[in-house]
PDB file of C-alpha atoms in Angstrom:
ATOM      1  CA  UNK A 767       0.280  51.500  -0.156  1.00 62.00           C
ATOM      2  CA  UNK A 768      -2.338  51.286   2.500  1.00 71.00           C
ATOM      3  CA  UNK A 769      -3.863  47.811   0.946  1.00 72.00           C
ATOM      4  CA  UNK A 770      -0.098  46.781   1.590  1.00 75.00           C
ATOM      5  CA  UNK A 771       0.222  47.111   5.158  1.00 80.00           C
ATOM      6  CA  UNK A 772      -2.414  45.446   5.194  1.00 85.00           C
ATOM      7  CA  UNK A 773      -1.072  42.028   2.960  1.00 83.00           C
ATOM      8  CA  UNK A 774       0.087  39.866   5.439  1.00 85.00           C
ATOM      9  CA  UNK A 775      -3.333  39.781   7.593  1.00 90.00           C
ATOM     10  CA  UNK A 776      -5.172  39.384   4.398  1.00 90.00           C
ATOM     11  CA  UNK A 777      -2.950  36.243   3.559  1.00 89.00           C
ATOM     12  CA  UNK A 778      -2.917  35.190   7.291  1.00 92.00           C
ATOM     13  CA  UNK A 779      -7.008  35.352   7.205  1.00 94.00           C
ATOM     14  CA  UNK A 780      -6.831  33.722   3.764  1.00 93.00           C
ATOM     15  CA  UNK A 781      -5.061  31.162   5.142  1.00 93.00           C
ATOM     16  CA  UNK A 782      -6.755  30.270   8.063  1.00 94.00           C
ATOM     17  CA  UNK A 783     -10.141  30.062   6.829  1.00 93.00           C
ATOM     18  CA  UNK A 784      -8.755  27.596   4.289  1.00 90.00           C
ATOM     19  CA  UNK A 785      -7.177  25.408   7.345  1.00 90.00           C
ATOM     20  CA  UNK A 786     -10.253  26.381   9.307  1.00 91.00           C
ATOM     21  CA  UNK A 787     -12.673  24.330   6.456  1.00 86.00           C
ATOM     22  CA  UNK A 788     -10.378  22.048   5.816  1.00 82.00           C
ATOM     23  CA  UNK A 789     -10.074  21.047   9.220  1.00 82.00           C
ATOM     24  CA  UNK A 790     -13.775  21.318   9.821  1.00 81.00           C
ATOM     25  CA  UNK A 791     -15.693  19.728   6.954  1.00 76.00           C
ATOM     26  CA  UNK A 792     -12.642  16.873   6.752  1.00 68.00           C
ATOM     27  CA  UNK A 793     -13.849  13.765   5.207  1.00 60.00           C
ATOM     28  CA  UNK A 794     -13.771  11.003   7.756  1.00 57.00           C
ATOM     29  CA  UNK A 795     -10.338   9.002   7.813  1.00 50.00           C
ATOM     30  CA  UNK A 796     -10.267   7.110   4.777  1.00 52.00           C
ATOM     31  CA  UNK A 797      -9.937   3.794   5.144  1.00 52.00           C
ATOM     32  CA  UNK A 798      -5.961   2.331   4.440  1.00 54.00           C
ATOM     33  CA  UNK A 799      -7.113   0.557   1.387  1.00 54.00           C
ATOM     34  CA  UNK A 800      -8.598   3.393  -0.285  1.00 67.00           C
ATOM     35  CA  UNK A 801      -5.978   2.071  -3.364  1.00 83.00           C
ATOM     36  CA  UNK A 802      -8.397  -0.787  -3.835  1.00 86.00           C
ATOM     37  CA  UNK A 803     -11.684   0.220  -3.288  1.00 87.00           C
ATOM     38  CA  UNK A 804     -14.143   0.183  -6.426  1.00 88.00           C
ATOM     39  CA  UNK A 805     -11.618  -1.838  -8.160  1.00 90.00           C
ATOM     40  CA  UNK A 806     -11.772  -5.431  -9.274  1.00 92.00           C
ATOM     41  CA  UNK A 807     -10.038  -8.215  -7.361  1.00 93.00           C
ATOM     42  CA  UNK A 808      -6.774  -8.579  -8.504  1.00 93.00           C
ATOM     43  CA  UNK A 809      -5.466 -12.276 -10.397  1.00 92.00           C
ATOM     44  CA  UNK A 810      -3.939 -14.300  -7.989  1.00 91.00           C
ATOM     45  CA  UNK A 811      -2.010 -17.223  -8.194  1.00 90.00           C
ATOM     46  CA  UNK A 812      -3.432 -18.752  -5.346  1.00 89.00           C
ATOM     47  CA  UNK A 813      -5.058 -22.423  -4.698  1.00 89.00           C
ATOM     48  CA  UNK A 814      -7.374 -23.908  -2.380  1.00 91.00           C
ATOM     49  CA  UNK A 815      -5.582 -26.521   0.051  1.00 86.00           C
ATOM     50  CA  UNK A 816      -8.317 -28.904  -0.756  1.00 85.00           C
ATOM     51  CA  UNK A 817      -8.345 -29.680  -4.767  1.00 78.00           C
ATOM     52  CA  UNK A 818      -5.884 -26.561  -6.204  1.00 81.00           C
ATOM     53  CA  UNK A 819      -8.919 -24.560  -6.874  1.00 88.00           C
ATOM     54  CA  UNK A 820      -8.097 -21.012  -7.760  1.00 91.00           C
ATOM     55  CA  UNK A 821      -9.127 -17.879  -5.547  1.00 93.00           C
ATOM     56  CA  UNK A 822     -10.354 -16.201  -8.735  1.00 93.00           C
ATOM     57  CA  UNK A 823     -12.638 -18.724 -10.007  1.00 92.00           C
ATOM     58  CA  UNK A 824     -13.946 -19.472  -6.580  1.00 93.00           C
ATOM     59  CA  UNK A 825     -14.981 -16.274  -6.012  1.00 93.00           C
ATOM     60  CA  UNK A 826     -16.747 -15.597  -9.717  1.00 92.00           C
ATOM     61  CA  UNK A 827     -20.622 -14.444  -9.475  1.00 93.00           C
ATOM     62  CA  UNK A 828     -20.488 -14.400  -5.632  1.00 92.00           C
ATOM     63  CA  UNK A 829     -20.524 -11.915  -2.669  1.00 94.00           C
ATOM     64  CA  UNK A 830     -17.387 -13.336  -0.753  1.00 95.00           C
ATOM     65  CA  UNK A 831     -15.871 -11.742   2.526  1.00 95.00           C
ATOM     66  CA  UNK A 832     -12.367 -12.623   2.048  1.00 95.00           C
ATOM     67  CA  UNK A 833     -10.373 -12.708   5.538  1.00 96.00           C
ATOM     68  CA  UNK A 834      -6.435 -12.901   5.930  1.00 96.00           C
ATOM     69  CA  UNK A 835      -5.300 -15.049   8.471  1.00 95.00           C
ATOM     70  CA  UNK A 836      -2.833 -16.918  10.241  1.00 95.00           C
ATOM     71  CA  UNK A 837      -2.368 -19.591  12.748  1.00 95.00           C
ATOM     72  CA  UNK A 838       0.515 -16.995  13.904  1.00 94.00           C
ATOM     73  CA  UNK A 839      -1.163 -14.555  14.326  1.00 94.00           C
ATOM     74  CA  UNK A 840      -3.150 -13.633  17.994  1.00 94.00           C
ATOM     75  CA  UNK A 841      -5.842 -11.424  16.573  1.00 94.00           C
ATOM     76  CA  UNK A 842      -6.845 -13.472  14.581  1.00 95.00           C
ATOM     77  CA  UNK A 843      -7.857 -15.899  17.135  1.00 94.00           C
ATOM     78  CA  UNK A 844     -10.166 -13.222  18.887  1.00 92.00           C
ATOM     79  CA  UNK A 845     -11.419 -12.484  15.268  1.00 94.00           C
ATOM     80  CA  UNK A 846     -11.967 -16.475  14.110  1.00 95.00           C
ATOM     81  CA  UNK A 847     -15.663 -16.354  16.213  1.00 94.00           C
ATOM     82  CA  UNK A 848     -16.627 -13.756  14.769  1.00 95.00           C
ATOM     83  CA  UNK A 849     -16.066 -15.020  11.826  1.00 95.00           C
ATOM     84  CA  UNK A 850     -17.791 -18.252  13.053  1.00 95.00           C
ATOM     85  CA  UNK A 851     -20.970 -16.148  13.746  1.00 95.00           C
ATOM     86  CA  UNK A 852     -21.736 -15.150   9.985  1.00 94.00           C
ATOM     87  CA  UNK A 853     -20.411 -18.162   8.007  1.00 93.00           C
ATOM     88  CA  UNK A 854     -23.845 -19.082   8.061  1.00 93.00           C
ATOM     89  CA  UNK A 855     -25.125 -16.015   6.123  1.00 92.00           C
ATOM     90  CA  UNK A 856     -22.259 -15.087   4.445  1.00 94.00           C
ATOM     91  CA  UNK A 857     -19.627 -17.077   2.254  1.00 94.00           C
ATOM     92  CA  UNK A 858     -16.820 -16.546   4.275  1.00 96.00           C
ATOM     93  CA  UNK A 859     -13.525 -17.320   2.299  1.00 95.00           C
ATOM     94  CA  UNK A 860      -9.892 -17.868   4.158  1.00 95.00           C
ATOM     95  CA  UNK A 861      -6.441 -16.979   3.331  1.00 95.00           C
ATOM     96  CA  UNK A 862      -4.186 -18.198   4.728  1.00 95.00           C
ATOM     97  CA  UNK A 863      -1.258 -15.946   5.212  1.00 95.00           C
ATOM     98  CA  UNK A 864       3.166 -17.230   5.292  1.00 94.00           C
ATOM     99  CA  UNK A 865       1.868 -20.195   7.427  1.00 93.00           C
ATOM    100  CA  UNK A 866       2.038 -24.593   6.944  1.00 93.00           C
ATOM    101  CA  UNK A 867      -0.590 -26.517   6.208  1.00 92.00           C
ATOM    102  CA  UNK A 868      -0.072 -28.418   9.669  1.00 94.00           C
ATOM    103  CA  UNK A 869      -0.638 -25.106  11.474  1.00 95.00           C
ATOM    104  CA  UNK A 870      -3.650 -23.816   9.460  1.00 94.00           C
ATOM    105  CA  UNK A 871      -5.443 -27.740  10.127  1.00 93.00           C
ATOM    106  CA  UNK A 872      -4.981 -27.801  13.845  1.00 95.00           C
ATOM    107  CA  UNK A 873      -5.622 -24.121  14.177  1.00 95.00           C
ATOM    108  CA  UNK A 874      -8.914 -24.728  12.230  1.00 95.00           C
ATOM    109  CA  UNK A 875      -9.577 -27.632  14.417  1.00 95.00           C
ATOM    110  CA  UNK A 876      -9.331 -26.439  17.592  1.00 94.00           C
ATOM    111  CA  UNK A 877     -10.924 -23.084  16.799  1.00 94.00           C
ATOM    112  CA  UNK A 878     -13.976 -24.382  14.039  1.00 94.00           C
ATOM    113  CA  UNK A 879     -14.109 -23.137  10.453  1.00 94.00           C
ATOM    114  CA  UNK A 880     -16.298 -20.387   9.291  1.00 95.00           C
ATOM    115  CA  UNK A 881     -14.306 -20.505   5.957  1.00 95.00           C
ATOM    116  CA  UNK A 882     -16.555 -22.227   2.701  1.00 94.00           C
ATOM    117  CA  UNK A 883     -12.676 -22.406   1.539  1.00 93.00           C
ATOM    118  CA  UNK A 884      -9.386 -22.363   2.260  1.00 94.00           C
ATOM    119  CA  UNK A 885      -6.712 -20.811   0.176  1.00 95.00           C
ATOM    120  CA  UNK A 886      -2.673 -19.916   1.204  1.00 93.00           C
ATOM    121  CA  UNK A 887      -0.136 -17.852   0.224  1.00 93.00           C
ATOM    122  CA  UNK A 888       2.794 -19.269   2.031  1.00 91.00           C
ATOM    123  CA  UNK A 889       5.374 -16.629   0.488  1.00 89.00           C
ATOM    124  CA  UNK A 890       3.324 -13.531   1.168  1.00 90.00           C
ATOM    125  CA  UNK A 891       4.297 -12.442  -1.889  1.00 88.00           C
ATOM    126  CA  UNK A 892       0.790 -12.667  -3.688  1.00 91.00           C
ATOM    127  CA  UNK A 893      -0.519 -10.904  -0.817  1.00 92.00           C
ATOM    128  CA  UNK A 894       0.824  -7.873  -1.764  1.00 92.00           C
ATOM    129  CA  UNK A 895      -1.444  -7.521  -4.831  1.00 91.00           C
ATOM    130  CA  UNK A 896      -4.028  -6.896  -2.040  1.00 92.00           C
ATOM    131  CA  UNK A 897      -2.571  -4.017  -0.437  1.00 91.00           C
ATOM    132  CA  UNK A 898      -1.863  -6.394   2.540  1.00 91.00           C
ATOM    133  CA  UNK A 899      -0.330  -4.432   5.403  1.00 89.00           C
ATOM    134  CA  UNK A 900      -0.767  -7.123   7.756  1.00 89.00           C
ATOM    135  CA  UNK A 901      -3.280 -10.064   8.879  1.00 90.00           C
ATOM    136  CA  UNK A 902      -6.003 -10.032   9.922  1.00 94.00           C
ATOM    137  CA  UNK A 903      -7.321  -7.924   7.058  1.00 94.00           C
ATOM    138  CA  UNK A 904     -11.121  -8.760   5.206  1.00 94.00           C
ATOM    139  CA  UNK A 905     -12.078  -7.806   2.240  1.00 94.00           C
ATOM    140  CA  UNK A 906     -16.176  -7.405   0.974  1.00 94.00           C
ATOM    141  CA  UNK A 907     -15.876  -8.303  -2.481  1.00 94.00           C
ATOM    142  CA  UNK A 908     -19.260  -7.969  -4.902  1.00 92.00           C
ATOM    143  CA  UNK A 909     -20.539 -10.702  -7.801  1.00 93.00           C
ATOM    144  CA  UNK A 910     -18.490  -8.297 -10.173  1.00 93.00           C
ATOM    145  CA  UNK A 911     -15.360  -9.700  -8.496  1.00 92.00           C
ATOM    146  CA  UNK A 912     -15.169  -5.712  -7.581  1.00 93.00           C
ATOM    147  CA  UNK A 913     -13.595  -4.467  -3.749  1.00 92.00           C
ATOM    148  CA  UNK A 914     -16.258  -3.144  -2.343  1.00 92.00           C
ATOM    149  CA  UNK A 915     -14.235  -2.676   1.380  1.00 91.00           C
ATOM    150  CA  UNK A 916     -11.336  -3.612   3.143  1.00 91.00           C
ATOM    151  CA  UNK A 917     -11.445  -3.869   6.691  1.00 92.00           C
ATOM    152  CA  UNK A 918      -7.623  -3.936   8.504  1.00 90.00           C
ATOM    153  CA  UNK A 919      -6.976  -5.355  11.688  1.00 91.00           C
ATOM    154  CA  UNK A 920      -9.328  -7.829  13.755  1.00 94.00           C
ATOM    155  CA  UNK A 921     -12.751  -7.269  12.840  1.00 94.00           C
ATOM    156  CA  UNK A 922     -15.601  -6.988  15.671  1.00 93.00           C
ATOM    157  CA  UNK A 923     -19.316  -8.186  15.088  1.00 94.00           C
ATOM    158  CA  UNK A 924     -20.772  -4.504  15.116  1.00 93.00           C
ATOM    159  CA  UNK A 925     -18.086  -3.691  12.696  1.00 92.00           C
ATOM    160  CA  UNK A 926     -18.610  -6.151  10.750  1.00 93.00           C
ATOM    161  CA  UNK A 927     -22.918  -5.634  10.516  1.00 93.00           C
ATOM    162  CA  UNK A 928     -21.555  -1.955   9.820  1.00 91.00           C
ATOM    163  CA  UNK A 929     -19.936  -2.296   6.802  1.00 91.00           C
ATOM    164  CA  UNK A 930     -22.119  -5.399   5.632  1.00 91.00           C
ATOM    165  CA  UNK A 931     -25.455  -2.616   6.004  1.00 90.00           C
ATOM    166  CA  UNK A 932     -23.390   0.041   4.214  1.00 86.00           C
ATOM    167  CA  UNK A 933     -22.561  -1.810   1.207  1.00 82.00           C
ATOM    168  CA  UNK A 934     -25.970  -3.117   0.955  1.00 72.00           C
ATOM    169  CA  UNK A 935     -27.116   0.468   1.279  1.00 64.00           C
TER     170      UNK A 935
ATOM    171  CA  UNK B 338      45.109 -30.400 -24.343  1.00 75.00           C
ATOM    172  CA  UNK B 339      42.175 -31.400 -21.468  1.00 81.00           C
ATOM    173  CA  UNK B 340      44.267 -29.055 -18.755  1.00 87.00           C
ATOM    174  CA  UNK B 341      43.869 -25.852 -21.505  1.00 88.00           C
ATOM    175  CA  UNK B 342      40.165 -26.943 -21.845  1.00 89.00           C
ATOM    176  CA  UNK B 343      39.468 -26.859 -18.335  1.00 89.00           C
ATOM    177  CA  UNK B 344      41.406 -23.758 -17.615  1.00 89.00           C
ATOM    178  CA  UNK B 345      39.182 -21.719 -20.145  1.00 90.00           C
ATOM    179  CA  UNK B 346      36.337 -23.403 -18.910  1.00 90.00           C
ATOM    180  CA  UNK B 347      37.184 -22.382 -15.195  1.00 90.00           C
ATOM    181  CA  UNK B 348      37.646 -18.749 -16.437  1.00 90.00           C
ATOM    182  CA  UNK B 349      34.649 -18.868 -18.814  1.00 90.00           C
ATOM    183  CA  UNK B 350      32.672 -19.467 -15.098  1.00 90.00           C
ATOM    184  CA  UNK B 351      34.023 -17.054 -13.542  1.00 89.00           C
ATOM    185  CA  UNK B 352      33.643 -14.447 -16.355  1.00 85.00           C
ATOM    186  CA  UNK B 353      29.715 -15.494 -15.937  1.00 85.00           C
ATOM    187  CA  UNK B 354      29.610 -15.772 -12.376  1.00 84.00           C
ATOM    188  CA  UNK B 355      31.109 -12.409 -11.229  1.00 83.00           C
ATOM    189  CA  UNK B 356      29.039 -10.663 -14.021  1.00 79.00           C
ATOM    190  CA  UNK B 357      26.193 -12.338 -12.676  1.00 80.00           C
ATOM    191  CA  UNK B 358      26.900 -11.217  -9.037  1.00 78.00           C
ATOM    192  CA  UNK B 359      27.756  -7.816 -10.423  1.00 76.00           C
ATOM    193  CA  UNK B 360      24.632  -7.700 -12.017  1.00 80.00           C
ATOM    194  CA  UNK B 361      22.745  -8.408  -8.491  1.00 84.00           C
ATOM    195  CA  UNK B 362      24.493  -5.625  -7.266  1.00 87.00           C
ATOM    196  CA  UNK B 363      23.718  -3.202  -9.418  1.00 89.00           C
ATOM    197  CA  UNK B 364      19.870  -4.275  -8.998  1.00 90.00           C
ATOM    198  CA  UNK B 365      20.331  -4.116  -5.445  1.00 92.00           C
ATOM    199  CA  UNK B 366      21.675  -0.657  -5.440  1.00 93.00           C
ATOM    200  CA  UNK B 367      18.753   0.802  -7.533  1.00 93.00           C
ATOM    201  CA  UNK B 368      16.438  -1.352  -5.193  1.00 93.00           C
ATOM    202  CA  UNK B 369      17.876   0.710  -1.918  1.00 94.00           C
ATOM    203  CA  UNK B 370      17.438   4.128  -3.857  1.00 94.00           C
ATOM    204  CA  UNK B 371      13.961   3.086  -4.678  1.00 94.00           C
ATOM    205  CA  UNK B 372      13.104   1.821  -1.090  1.00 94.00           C
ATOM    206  CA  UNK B 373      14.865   4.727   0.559  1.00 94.00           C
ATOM    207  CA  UNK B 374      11.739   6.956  -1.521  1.00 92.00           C
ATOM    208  CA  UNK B 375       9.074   5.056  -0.755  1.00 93.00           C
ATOM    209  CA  UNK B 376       7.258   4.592   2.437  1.00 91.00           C
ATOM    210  CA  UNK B 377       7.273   1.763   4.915  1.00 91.00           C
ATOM    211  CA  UNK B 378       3.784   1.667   5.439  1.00 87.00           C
ATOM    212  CA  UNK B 379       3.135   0.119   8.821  1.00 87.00           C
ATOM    213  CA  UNK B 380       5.729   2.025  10.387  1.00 84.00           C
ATOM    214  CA  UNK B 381       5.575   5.854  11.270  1.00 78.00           C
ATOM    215  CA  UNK B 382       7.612   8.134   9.170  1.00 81.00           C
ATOM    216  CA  UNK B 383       9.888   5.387   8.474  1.00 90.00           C
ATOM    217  CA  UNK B 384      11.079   4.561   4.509  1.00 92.00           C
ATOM    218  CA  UNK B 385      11.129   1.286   3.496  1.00 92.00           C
ATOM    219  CA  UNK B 386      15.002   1.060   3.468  1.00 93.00           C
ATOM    220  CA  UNK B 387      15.220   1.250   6.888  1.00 93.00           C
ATOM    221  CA  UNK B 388      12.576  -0.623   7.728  1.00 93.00           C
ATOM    222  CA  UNK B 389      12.836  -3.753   8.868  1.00 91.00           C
ATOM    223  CA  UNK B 390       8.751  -5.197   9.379  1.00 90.00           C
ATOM    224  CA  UNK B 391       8.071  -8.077   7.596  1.00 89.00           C
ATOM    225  CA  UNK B 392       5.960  -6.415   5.296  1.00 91.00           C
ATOM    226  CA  UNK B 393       8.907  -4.232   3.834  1.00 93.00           C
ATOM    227  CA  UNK B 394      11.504  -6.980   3.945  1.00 93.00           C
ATOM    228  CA  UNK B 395       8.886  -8.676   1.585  1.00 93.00           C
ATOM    229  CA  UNK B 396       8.086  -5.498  -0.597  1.00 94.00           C
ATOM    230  CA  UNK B 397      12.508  -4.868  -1.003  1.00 94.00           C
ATOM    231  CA  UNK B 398      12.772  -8.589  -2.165  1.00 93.00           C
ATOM    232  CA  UNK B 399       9.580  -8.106  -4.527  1.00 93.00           C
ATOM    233  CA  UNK B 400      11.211  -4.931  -5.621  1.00 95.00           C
ATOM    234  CA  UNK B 401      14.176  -6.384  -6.618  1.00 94.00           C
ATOM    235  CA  UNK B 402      12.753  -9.087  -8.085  1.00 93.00           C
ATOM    236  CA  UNK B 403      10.982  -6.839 -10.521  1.00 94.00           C
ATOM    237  CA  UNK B 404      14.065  -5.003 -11.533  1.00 94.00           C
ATOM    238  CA  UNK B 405      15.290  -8.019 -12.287  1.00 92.00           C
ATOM    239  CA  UNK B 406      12.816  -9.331 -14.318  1.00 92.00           C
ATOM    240  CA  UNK B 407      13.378  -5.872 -16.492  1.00 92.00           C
ATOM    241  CA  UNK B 408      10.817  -3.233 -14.970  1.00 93.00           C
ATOM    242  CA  UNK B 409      11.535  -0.260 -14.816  1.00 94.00           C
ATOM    243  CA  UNK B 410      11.344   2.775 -11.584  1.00 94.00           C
ATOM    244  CA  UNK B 411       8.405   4.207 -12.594  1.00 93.00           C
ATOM    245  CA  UNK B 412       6.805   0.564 -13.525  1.00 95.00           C
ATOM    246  CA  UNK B 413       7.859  -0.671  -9.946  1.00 95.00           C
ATOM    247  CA  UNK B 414       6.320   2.570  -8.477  1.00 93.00           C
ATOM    248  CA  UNK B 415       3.087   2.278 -10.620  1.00 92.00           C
ATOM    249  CA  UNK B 416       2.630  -1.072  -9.754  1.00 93.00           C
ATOM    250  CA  UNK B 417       2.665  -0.028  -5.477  1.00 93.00           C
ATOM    251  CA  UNK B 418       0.785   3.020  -5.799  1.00 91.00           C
ATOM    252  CA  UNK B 419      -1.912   0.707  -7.409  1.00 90.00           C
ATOM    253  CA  UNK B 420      -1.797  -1.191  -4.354  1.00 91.00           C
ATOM    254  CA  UNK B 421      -0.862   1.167  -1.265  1.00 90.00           C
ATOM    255  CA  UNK B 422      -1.515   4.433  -2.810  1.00 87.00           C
ATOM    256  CA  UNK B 423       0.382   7.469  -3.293  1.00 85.00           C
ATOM    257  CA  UNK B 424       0.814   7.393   0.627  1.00 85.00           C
ATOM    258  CA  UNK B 425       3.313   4.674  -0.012  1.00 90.00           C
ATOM    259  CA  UNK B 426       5.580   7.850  -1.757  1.00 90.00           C
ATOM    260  CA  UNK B 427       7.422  10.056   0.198  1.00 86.00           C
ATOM    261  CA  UNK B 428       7.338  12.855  -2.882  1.00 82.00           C
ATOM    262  CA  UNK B 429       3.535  12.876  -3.796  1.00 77.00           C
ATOM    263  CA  UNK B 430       2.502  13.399  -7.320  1.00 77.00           C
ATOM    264  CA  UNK B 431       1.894  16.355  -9.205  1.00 78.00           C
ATOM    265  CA  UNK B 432      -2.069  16.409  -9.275  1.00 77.00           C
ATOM    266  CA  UNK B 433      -4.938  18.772  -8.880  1.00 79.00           C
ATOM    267  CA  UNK B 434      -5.717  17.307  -5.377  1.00 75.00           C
ATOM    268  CA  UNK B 435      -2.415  18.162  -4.402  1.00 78.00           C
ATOM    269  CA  UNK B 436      -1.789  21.702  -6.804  1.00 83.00           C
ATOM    270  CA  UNK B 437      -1.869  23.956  -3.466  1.00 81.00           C
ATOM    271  CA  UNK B 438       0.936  21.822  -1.810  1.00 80.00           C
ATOM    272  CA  UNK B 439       3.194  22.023  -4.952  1.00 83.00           C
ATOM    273  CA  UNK B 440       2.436  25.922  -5.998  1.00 88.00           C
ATOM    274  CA  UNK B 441       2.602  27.175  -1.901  1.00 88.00           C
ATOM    275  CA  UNK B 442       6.320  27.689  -1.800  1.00 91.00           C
ATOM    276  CA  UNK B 443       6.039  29.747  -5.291  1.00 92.00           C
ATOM    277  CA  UNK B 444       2.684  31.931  -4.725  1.00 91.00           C
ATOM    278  CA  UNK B 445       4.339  32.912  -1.324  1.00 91.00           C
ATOM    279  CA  UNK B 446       7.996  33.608  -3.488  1.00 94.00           C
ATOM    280  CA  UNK B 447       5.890  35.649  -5.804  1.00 94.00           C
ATOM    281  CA  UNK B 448       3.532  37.632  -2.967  1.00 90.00           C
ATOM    282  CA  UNK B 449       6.814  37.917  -0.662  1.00 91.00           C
ATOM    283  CA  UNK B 450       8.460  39.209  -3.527  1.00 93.00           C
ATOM    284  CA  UNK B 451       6.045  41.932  -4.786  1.00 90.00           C
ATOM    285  CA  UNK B 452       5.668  43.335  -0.972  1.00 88.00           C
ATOM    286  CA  UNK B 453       9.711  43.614  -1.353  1.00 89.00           C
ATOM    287  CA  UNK B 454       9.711  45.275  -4.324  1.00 89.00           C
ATOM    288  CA  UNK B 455       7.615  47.526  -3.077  1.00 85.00           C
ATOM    289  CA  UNK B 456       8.395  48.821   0.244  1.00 84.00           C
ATOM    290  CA  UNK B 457      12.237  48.908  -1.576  1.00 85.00           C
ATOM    291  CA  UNK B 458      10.547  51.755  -3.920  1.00 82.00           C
ATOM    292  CA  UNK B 459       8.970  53.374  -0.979  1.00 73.00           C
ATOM    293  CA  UNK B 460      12.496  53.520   1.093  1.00 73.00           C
ATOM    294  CA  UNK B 461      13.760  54.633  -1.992  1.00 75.00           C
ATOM    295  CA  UNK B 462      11.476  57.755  -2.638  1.00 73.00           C
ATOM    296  CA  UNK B 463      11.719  58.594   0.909  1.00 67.00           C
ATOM    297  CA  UNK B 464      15.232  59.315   0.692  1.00 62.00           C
TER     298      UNK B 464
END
């Protein structure tokens, strides 16, 4: 009867050492696209705007960073040099996201393209197979065709050597 | 002759195209249900029903497109948690991540329940 009295605190205690860890020794935030990670690029019936080449078979036996843009879109704009600043070292691949073909060209023209090439998905609807939330998102995808990351929102150049050095690593 | 012909053919279109539309309906009635479970997932506590981002306008038409085409609830929500994860659901999963959230409510029932039973027994000897 004494243990009794005693229940509540024991299951108060209990319970806040429990929160107390959890809270503590929390992973950190996983990223949005945790759905897709480790898992293979999905089929998508997308084409290049050049010669109708498919997304899938472009990307076969390479390590592709695949970004999700728009002319639309305003972060994108901000994101498009950094992009600019590792097409060089990196086969950069572009999506481009509910948008014309007029608007990708000039926006491409006026801003440079870091893409090697340029696909579109002018419903949105393949998109979806990605996980897209919104553009800009990029996705690090391996030879194996598999996700390695997903980065959402604009992507900065420190983020960007970040993620490139921990997927190497 | 031609005027009975093109009566029953006027009904005959009918009879197809208010099935048809009745049809729609009934997909998009299990297509709000659906959306009003699942999660708009670039808005804050927000289901995809009453959403009204781009992205969920997009994932209601792709929803009812799939019940159209046949699939089923669980298909449809298979086929998002692949892609957004189980965040995209409002009622998570029964898993062994999530065992503590589902058996809380009854290990509490069961503790709050024994202390109960037990200080009833001691009121009871006391009188």
């Amino acid at each position: 009867m004494k243990l009794l009295k005693f229940l509540p605190l024991i299951i108060f205690l209990i319970v806040s050492i429990f929160l107390y860890n959890k809270i503590k020794y929390q992973k950190e935030l996983e990223p949005l696209s945790s759905a897709l990670i480790e898992k293979k690029f999905p089929s998508l019936k997308i084409k290049s705007l050049d010669n109708n080449d498919n997304i899938n078979d472009f990307i076969k036996n390479k390590f592709v960073i695949i970004n999700i843009f728009a002319s639309w879109c305003a972060p994108c704009r901000i994101e498009h040099e950094v992009l600019k600043s590792f097409s060089e070292e990196y086969t950069i691949v572009g999506l481009a996201y509910k948008d014309s073909i007029e608007n990708i060209e000039s926006f491409l023209l006026e801003l440079g393209n870091p893409y090697k090439k340029v696909f579109y998905d002018f419903s949105g609807k393949e998109s979806i197979n990605l996980g897209l939330y919104g553009v800009p998102e990029t996705f690090f995808v391996n030879e194996d065709s598999k996700i390695l990351y997903k980065h959402v929102g604009p992507i900065n150049k420190m983020e960007f050597k970040k993620i490139i050095s921990g997927i190497i690593h | 002759m031609l005027l009975i012909k093109k009566i029953l053919l006027t009904l005959l279109l009918l009879f197809v195209f208010t099935s048809l539309a009745k049809n729609i309906e009934l997909e998009k009635e299990k297509m709000r249900k659906l959306a009003a479970e699942l999660r708009c997932v670039v808005c804050q506590n927000q289901s995809l029903l009453e959403s009204d981002s781009q992205i969920a306008k997009d994932l209601k038409e792709l929803i009812l497109e799939m019940y159209m085409r046949g699939k089923s609830e669980s298909e449809i929500k298979l086929f998002l948690v692949d892609r957004y994860g189980e965040f995209i659901l409002f009622k998570p999963t029964f898993s062994f991540n999530n065992i503590f959230l589902w058996l809380a409510p009854l290990f509490s029932f069961l503790v709050l329940s024994f202390i109960a039973s037990k200080k009833l027994s001691f009121f009871k000897r006391e009188k």
